[in-house]
PDB file of C-alpha atoms in Angstrom:
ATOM      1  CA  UNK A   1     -32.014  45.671-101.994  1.00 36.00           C
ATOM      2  CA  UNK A   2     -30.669  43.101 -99.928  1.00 40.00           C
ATOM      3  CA  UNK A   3     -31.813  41.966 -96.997  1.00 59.00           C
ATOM      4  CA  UNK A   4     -31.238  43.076 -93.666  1.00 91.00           C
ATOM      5  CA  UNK A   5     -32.274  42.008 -90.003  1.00 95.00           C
ATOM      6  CA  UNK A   6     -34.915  43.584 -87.507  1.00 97.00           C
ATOM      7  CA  UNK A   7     -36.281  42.494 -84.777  1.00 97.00           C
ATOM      8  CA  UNK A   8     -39.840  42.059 -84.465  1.00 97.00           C
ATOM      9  CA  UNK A   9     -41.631  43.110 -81.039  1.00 97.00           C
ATOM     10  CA  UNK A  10     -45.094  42.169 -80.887  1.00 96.00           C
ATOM     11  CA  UNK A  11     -46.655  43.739 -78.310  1.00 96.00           C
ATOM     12  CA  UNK A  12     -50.102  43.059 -76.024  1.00 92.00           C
ATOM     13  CA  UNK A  13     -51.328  44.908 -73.078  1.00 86.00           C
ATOM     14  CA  UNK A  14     -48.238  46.454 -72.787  1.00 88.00           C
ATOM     15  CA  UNK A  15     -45.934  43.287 -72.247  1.00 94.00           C
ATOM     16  CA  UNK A  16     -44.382  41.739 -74.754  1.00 94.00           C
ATOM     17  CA  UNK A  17     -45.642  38.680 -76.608  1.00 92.00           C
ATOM     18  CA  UNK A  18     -42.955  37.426 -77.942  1.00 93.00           C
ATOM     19  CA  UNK A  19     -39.984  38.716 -80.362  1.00 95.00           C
ATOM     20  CA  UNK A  20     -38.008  37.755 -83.009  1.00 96.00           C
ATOM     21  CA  UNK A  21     -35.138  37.935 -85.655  1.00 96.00           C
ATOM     22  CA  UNK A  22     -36.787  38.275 -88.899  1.00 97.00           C
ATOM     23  CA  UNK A  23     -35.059  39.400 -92.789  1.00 97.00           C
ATOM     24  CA  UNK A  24     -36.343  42.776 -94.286  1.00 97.00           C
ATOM     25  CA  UNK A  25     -37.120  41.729 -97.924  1.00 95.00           C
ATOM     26  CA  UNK A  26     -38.885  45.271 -98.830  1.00 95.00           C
ATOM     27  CA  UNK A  27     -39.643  48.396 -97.269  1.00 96.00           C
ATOM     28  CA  UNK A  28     -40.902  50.762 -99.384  1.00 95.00           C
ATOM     29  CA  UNK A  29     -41.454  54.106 -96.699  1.00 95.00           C
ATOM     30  CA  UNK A  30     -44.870  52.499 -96.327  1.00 96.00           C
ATOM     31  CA  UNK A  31     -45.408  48.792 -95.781  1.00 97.00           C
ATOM     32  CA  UNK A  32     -42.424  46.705 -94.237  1.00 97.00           C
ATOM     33  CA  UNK A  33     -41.959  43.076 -95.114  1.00 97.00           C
ATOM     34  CA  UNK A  34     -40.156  40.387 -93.428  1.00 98.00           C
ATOM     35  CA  UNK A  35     -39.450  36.715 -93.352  1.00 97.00           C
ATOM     36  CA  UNK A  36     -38.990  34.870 -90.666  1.00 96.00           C
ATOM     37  CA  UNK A  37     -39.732  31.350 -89.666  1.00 94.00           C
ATOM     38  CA  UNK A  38     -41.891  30.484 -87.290  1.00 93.00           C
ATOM     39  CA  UNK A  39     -41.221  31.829 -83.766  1.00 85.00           C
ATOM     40  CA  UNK A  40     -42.892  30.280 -81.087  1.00 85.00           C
ATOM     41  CA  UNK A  41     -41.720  27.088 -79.571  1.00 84.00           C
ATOM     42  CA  UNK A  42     -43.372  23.860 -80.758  1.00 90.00           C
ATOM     43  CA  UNK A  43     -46.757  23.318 -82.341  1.00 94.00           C
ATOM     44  CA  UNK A  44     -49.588  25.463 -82.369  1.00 94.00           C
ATOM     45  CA  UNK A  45     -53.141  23.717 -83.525  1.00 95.00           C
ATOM     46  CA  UNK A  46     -55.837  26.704 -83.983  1.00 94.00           C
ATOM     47  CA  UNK A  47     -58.388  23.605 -85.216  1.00 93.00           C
ATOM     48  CA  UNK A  48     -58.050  25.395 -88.743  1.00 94.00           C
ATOM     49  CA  UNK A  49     -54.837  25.478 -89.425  1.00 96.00           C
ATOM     50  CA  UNK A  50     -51.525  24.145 -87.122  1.00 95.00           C
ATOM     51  CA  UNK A  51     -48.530  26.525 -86.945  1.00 96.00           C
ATOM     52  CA  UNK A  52     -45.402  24.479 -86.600  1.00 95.00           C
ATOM     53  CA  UNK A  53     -41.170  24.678 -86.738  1.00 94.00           C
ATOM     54  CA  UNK A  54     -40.010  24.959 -90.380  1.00 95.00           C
ATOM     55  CA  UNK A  55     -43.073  27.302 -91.369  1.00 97.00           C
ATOM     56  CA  UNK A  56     -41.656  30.317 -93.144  1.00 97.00           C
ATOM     57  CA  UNK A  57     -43.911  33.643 -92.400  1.00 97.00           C
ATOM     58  CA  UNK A  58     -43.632  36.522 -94.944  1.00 97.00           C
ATOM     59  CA  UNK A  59     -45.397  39.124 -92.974  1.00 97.00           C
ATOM     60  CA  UNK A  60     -46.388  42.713 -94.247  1.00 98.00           C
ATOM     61  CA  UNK A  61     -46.827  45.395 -91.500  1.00 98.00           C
ATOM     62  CA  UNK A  62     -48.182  49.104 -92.532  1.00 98.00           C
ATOM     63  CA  UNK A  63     -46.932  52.572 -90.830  1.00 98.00           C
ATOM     64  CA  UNK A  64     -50.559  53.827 -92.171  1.00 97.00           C
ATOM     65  CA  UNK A  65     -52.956  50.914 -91.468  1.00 97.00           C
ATOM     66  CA  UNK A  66     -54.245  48.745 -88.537  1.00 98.00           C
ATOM     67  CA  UNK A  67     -53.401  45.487 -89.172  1.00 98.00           C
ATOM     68  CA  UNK A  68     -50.663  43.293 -90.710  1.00 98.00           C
ATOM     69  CA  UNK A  69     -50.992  40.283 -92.900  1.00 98.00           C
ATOM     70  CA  UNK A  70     -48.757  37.372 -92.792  1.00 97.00           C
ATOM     71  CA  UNK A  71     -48.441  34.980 -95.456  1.00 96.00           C
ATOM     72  CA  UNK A  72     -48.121  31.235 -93.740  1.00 97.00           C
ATOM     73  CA  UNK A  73     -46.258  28.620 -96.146  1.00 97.00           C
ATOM     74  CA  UNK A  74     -45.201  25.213 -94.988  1.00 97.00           C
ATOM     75  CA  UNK A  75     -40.670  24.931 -95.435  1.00 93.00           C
ATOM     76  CA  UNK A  76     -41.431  23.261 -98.224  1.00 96.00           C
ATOM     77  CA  UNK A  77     -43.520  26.094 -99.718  1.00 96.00           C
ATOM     78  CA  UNK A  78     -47.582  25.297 -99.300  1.00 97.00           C
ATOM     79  CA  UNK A  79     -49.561  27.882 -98.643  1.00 96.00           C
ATOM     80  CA  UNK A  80     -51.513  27.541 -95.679  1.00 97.00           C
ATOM     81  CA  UNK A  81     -53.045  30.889 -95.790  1.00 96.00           C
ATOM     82  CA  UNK A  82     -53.211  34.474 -94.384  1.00 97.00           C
ATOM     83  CA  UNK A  83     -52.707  34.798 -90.605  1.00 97.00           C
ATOM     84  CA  UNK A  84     -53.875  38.859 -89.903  1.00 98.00           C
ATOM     85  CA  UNK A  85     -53.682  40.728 -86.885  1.00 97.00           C
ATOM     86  CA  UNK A  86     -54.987  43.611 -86.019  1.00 98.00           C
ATOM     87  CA  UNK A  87     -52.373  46.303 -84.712  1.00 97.00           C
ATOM     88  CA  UNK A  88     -51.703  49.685 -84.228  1.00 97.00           C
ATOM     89  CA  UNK A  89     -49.336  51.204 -87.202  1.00 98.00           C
ATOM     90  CA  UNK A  90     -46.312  49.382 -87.337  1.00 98.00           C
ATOM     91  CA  UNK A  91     -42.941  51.568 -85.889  1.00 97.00           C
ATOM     92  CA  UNK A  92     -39.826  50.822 -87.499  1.00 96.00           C
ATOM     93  CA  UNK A  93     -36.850  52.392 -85.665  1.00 95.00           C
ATOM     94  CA  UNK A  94     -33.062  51.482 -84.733  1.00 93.00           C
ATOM     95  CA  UNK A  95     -33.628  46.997 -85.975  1.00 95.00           C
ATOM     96  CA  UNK A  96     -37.154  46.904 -83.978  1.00 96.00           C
ATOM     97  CA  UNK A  97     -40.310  46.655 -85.556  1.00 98.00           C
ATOM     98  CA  UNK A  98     -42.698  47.593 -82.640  1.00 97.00           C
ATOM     99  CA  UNK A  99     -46.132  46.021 -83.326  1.00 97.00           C
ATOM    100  CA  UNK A 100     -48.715  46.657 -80.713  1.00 97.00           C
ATOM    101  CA  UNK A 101     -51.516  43.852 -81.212  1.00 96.00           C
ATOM    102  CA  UNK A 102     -54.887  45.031 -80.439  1.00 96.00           C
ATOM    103  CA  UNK A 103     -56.453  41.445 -80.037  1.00 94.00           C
ATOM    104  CA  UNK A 104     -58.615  40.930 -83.050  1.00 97.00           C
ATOM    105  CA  UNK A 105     -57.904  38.507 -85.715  1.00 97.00           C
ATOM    106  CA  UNK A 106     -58.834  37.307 -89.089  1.00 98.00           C
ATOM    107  CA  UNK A 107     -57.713  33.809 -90.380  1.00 98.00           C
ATOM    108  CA  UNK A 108     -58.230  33.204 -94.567  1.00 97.00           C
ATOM    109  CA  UNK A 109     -57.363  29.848 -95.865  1.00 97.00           C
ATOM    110  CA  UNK A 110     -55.008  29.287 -98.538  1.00 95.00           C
ATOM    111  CA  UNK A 111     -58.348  28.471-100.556  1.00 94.00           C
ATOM    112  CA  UNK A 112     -60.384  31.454 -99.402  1.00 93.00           C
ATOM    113  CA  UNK A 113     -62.910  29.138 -98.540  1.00 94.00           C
ATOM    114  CA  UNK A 114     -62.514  29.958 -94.900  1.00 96.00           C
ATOM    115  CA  UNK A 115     -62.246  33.249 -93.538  1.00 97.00           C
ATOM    116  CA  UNK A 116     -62.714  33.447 -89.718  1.00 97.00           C
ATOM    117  CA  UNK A 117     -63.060  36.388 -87.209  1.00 97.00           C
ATOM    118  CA  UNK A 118     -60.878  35.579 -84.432  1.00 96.00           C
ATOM    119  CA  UNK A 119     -60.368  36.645 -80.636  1.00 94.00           C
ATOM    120  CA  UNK A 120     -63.747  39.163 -80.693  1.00 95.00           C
ATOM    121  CA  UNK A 121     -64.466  38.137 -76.943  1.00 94.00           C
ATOM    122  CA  UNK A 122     -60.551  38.875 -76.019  1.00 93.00           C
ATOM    123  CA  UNK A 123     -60.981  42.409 -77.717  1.00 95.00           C
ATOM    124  CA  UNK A 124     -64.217  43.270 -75.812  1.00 94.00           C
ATOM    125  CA  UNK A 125     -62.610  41.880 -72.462  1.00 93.00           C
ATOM    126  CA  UNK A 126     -59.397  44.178 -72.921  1.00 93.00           C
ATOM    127  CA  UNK A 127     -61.200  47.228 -72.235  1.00 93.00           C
ATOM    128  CA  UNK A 128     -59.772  49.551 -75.166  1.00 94.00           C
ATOM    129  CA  UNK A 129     -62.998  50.893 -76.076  1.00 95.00           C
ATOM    130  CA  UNK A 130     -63.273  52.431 -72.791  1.00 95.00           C
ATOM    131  CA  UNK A 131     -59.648  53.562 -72.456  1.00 94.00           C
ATOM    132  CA  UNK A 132     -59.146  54.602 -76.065  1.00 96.00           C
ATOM    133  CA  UNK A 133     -62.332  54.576 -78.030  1.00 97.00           C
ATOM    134  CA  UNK A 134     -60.974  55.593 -81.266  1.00 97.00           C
ATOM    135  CA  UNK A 135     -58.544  53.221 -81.732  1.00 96.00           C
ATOM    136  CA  UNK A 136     -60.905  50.931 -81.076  1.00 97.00           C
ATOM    137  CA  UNK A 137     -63.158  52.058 -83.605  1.00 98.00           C
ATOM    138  CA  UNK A 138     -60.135  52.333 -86.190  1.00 98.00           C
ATOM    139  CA  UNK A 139     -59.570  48.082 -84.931  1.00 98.00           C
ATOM    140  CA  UNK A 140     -63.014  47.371 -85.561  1.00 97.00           C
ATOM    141  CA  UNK A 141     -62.556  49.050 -89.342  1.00 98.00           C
ATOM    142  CA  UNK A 142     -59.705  47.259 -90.085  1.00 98.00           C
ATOM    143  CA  UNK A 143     -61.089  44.277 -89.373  1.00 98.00           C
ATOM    144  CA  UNK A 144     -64.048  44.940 -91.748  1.00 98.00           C
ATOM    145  CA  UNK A 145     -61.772  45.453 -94.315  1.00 97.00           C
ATOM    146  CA  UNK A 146     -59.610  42.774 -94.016  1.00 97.00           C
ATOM    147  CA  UNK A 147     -62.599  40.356 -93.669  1.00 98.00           C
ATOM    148  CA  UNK A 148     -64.323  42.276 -97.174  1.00 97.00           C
ATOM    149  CA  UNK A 149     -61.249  41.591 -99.042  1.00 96.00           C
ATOM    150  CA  UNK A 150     -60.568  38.337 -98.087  1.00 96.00           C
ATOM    151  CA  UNK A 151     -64.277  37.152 -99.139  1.00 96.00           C
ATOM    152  CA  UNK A 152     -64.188  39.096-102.494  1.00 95.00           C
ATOM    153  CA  UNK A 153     -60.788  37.552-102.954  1.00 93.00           C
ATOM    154  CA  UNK A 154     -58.579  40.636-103.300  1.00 93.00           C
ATOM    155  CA  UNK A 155     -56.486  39.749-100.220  1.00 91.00           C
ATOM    156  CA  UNK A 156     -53.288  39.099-102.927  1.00 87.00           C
ATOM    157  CA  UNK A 157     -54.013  42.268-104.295  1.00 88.00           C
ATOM    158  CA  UNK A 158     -53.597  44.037-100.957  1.00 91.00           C
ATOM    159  CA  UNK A 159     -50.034  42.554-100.456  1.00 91.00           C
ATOM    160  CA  UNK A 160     -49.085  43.436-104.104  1.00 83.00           C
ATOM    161  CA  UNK A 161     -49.821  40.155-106.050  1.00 67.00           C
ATOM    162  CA  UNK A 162     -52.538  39.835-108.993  1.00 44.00           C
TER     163      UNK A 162
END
């Protein structure tokens, strides 16, 4: 299949974050995956890892699931590690992929050494449990699951590679 372009909308609290051109590489009715390089202007230093222009992003979004993974690899192909965000189902309609992100984060080093919760006080400040408690239950879930297969090491597995 070759590839074609979508934009990606990443979505917080109702505004949006930021979008994005990105290339579809696979979509399989499913799980959606795109390339793109990164997207945000400048540097971005987490302490654990630094996001910067010429890192290439492969990032896998679900229509089923609450999260997506994204693959972070330096331009000249390093892997830095797994970037996941929590989200509602990915939407993919007329070259947008709508991702709304629910706040929660998980960070896995290229290693799986290090595999951080992120953002838990953000999530609890946003209010969603109150305004709608079960998909607030479903983000809690998919973080579990994210963080159980990143520290049993089947992360790669998840995204299709053994």
């Amino acid at each position: 299949m070759s590839a074609r372009s979508v934009e990606v909308a990443l979505v917080k609290a109702g505004r949006t974050k930021i979008r994005y051109p990105a290339d579809v590489v696979r979509d399989d009715g499913t799980r959606v995956t795109v390339t793109a390089p990164w997207a945000a202007p400048g540097v971005r230093d987490f302490g654990f890892v630094r996001f910067e222009p010429g890192d290439v992003f492969t990032e896998h979004y679900w229509r089923n699931r609450w999260f997506a993974v994204k693959e972070v690899r330096t331009g000249a192909g390093t892997l830095k590690g797994w970037y996941c965000d929590i989200t509602r189902p990915a939407v993919l309609r007329d070259g947008q992929l709508l991702v709304e992100d629910l706040d929660l984060d998980l960070w896995v080093s290229a290693d799986g050494s290090s595999v951080l919760r992120l953002d838990e006080d953000e999530f609890e400040e946003s209010g969603l449990a109150g305004r709608d408690p079960a998909a607030a239950d479903a983000a809690r879930r998919a973080l579990d699951e994210l963080e159980r297969l990143a520290l049993a090491g089947q992360l790669a597995g998840l995204l299709g590679r053994v």
